[in-house]
Coordinates of C-alpha atoms in Angstrom, one line a residue:
X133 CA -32.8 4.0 14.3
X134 CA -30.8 1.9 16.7
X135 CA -28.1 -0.4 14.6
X136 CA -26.8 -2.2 17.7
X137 CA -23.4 -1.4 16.6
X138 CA -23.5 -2.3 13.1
X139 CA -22.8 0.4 10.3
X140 CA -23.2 0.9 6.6
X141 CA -20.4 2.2 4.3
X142 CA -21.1 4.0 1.1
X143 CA -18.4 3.8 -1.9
X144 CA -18.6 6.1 -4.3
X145 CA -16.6 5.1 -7.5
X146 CA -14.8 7.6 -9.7
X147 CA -15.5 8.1 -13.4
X148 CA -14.7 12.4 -14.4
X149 CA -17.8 13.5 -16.2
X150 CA -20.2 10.2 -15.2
X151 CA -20.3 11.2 -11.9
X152 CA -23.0 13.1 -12.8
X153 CA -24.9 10.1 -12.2
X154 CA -23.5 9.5 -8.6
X155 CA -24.7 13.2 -8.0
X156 CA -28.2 12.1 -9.5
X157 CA -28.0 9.2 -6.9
X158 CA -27.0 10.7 -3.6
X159 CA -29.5 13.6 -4.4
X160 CA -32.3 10.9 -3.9
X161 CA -30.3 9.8 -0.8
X162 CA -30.9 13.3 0.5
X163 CA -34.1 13.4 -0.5
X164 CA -35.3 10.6 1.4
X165 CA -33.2 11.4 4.1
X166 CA -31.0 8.0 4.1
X167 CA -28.1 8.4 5.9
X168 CA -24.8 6.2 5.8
X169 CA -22.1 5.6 9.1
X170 CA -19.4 6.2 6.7
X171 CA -18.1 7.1 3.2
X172 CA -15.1 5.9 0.9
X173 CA -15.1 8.5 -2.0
X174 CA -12.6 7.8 -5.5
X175 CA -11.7 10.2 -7.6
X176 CA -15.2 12.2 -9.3
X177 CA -16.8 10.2 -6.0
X178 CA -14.7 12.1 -3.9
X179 CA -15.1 15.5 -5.5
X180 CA -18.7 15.3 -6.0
X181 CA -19.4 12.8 -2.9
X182 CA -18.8 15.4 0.0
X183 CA -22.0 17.3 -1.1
X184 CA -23.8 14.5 0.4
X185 CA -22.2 15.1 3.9
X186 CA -23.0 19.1 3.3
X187 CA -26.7 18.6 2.1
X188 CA -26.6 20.6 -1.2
X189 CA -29.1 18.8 -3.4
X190 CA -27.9 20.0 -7.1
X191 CA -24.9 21.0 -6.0
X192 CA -23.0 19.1 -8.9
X193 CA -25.2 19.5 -11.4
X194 CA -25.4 22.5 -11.2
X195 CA -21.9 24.3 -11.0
X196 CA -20.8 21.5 -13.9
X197 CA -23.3 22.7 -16.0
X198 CA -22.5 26.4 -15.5
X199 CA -18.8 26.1 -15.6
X200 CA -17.6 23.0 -17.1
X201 CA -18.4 24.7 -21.0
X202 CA -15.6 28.1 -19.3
X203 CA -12.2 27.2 -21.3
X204 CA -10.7 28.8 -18.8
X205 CA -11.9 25.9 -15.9
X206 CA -11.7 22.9 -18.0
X207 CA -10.0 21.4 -21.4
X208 CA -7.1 22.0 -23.7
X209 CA -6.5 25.3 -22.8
X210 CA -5.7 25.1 -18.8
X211 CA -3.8 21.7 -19.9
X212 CA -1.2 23.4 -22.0
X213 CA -0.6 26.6 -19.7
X214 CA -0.3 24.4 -16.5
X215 CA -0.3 20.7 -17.0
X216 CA -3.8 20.4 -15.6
X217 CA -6.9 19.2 -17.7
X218 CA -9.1 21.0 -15.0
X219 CA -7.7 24.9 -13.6
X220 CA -6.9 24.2 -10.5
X221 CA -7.4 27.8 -8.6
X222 CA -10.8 28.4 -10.6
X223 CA -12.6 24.8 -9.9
X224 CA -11.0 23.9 -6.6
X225 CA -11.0 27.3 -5.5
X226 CA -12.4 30.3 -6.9
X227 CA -16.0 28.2 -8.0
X228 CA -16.5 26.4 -4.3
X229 CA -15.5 29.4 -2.5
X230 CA -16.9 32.2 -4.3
X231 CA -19.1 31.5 -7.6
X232 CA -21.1 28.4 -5.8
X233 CA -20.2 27.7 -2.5
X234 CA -19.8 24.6 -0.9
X235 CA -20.7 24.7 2.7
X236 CA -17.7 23.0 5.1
X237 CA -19.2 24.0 8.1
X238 CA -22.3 21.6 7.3
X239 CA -20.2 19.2 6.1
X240 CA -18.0 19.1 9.3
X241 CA -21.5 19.4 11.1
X242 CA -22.3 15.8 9.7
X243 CA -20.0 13.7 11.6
X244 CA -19.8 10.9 9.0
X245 CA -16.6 10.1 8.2
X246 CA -15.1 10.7 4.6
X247 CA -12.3 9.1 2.9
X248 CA -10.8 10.4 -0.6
X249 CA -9.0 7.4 -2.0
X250 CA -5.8 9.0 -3.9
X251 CA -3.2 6.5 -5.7
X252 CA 0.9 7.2 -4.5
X253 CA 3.2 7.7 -7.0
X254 CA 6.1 6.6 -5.1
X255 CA 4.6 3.7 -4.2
X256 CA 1.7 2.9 -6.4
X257 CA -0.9 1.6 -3.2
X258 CA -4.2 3.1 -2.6
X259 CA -4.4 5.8 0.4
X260 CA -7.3 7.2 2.0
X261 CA -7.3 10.3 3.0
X262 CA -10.0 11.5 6.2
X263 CA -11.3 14.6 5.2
X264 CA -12.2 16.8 8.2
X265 CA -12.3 20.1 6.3
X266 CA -12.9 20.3 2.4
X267 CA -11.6 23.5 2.3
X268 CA -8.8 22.4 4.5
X269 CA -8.4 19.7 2.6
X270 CA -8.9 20.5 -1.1
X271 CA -5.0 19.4 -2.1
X272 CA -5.9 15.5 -0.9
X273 CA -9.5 15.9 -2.6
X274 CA -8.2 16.9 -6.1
X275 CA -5.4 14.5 -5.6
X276 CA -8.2 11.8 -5.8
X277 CA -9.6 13.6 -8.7
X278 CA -6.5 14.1 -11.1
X279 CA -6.2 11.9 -14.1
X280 CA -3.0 10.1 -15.3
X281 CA -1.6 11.6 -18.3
X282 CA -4.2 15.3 -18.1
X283 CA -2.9 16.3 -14.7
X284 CA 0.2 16.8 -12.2
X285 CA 0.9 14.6 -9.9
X286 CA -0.5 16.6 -6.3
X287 CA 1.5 17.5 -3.1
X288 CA 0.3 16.3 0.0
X289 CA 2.3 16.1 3.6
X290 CA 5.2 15.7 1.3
X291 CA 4.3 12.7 -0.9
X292 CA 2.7 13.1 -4.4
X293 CA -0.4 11.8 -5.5
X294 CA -2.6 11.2 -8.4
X295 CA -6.4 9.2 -9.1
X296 CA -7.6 7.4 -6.4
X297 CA -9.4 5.0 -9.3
X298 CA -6.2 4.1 -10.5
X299 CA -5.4 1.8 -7.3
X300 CA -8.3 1.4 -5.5
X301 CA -11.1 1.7 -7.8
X302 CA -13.5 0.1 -5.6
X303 CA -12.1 -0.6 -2.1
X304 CA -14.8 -3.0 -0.8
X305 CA -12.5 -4.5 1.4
X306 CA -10.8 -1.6 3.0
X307 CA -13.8 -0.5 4.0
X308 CA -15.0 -4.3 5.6
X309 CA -11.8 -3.7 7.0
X310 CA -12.7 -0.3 8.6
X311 CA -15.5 -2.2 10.5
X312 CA -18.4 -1.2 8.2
X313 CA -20.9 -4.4 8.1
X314 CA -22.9 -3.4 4.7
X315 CA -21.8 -1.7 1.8
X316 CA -23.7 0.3 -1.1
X317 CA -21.7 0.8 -4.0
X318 CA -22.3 3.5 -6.7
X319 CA -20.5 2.8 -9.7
X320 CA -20.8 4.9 -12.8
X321 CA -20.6 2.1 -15.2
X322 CA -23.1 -0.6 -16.1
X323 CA -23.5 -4.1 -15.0
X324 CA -21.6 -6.5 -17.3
X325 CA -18.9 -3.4 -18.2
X326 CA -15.4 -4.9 -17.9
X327 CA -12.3 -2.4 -18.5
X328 CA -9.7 -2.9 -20.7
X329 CA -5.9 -2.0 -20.3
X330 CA -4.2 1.4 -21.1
X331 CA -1.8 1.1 -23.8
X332 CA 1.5 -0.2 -22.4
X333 CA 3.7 2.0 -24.1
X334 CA 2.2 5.3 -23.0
X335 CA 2.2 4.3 -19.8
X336 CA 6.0 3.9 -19.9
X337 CA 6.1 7.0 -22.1
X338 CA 4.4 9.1 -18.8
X339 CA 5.5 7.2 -15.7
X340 CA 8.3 4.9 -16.7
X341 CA 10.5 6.4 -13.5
X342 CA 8.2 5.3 -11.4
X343 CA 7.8 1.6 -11.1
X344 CA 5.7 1.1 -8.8
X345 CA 2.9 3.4 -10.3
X346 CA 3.2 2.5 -13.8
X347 CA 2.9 -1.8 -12.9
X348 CA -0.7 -0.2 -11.3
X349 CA -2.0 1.9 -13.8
X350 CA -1.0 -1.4 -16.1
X351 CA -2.7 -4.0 -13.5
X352 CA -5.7 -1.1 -13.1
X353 CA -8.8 -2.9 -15.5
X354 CA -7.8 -6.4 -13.9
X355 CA -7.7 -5.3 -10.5
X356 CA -11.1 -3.4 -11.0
X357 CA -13.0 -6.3 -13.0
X358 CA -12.2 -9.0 -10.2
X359 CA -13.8 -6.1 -8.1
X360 CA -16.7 -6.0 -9.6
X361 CA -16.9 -9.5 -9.7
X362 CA -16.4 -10.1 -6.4
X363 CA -18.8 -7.3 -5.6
X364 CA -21.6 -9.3 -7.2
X365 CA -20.9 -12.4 -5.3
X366 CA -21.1 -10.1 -2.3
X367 CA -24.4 -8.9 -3.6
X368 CA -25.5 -12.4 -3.8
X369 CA -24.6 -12.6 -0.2
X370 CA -26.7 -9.8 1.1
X371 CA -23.6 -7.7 2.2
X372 CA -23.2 -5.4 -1.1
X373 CA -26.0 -3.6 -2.1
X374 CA -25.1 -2.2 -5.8
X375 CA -26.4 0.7 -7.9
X376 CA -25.4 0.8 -11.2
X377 CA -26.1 2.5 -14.1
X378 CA -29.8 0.9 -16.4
X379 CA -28.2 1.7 -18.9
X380 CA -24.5 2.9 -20.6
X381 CA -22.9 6.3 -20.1
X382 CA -21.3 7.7 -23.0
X383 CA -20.6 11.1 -22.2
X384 CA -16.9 12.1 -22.6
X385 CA -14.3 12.7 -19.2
X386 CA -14.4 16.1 -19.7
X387 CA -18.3 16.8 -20.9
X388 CA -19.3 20.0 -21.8
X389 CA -22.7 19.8 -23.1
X390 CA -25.0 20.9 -20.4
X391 CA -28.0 18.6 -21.8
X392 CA -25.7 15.2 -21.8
X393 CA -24.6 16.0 -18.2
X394 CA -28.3 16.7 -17.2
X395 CA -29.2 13.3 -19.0
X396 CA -26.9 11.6 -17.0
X397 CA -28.0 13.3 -13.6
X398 CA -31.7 12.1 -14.4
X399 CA -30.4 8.3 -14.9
X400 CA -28.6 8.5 -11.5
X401 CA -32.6 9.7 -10.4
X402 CA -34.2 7.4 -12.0
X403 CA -32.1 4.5 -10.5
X404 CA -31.4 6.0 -7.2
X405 CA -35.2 6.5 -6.8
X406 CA -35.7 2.6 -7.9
X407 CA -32.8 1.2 -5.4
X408 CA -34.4 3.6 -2.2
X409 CA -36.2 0.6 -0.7
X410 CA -33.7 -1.7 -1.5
X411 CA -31.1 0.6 0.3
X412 CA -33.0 1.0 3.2
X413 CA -34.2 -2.5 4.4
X414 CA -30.3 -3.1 3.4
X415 CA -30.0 -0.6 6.9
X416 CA -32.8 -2.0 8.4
X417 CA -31.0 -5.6 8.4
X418 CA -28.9 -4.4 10.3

């Protein structure tokens, strides 16, 4: 379809374990075939977002639900031996090489543009990284992915990163910026959800030598609700289309149960499925 120039971004908003509702969500985009001109992915929206670009339907559902119960690829015990709530060798290489593997030549077959939105710790902005290569670029992806306080901070071309969600959340406007004319938005939270802060202290406890990081991980639930808000003036507009969960996600960050994650897959279904029409005259418009 011709779009005389105009394009439509996707951003895909982070959230660990309620993700599996974003994977529910683009599934339906695959299977009606609806295709995007580019993608902002942050944190669990990165990780889990590039199987849209790839084309493996259940994907995410599927390797979560196999591995994510292995205390050797998630939880307390990789935590204490390497400072990482998730193993890093096993789930970001051993499980997408090997055990269920994601396919980067697909992916690079696409031609859509990705971005993994990853949070400096030297200077406490929002990045976005272009991922060409997952596998080349699996460092910058789980940079996007790590949570404050459960993980290291990641290398990447000699800067150190951590969640993307942490200072750009939602990054409507970067991605107006980037030329992109109409937005869908997946969050993993409901509509009315506003986030509260993280406990001062702690954050001083964790990242007090770094200034700049700590003063954004502090400003993090304001800077996200006047997102959202913003977002559903947008909406109002005609130039946000958003997809939100019907109803609240209570699964923990680090879910285990198979059946709670495969609930929340079928919500991102169910709503996906109800928000295809709307999604698509949103790309006809243009």
């Amino acid at each position: 379809m011709q779009r005389q120039n105009k394009k439509t971004g996707l951003i895909l908003g982070g959230g660990a374990m309620r993700g599996m509702y974003t994977a529910g969500v683009l599934d339906v985009f695959l299977d009606h075939k609806i295709e995007v001109d580019g993608v902002i992915g942050i944190s669990a929206g990165a990780v889990f977002g590039v199987n849209l670009l790839s084309g493996q339907r259940g994907r995410v559902i599927r390797y979560n639900k196999r591995f994510n119960c292995d205390k050797n690829y998630m939880g307390i015990g990789p935590f204490l031996r390497t400072g990482n709530i998730v193993n890093t060798e096993y789930a970001y290489h051993v499980v997408p090489r090997e055990l269920d593997k994601f396919d980067d030549e697909a992916y690079k077959r696409s031609g859509i543009p990705f971005y993994a939105g990853v949070t400096s710790l030297e200077t406490g902005r929002a990045e976005y990284i272009k991922i060409d290569s997952v596998f080349e670029q699996m460092d910058a992806l789980r940079a996007s992915a790590s949570m404050p306080f459960v993980s290291r901070p990641v290398a990447w071309n000699g800067r150190h990163y951590l969640d993307g969600d942490i200072a750009g959340s939602i990054p409507y406007q970067t991605m107006f910026d980037m030329g992109y004319d109409r937005l869908v938005v997946v969050l993993t939270r409901e509509r009315g959800y506003r986030k509260k802060p993280v406990s001062p202290a702690m954050i001083r406890l964790y990242y007090g030598k770094h200034r700049e990081f700590a003063d954004a991980l502090m400003r993090r639930h304001e800077k996200y609700n006047d997102s959202v808000r913003e977002l559903e003036a947008l909406e109002q507009q005609g130039r946000v289309l958003l997809i939100a969960p019907s109803e609240p996600i209570t699964i923990g960050r680090i879910e285990k149960n198979g059946d709670k994650l495969q609930e929340v897959y079928e919500l991102g279904i169910r709503d996906g499925t109800e928000a295809v029409s709307r999604v698509m005259q949103l790309c006809a418009a243009l």
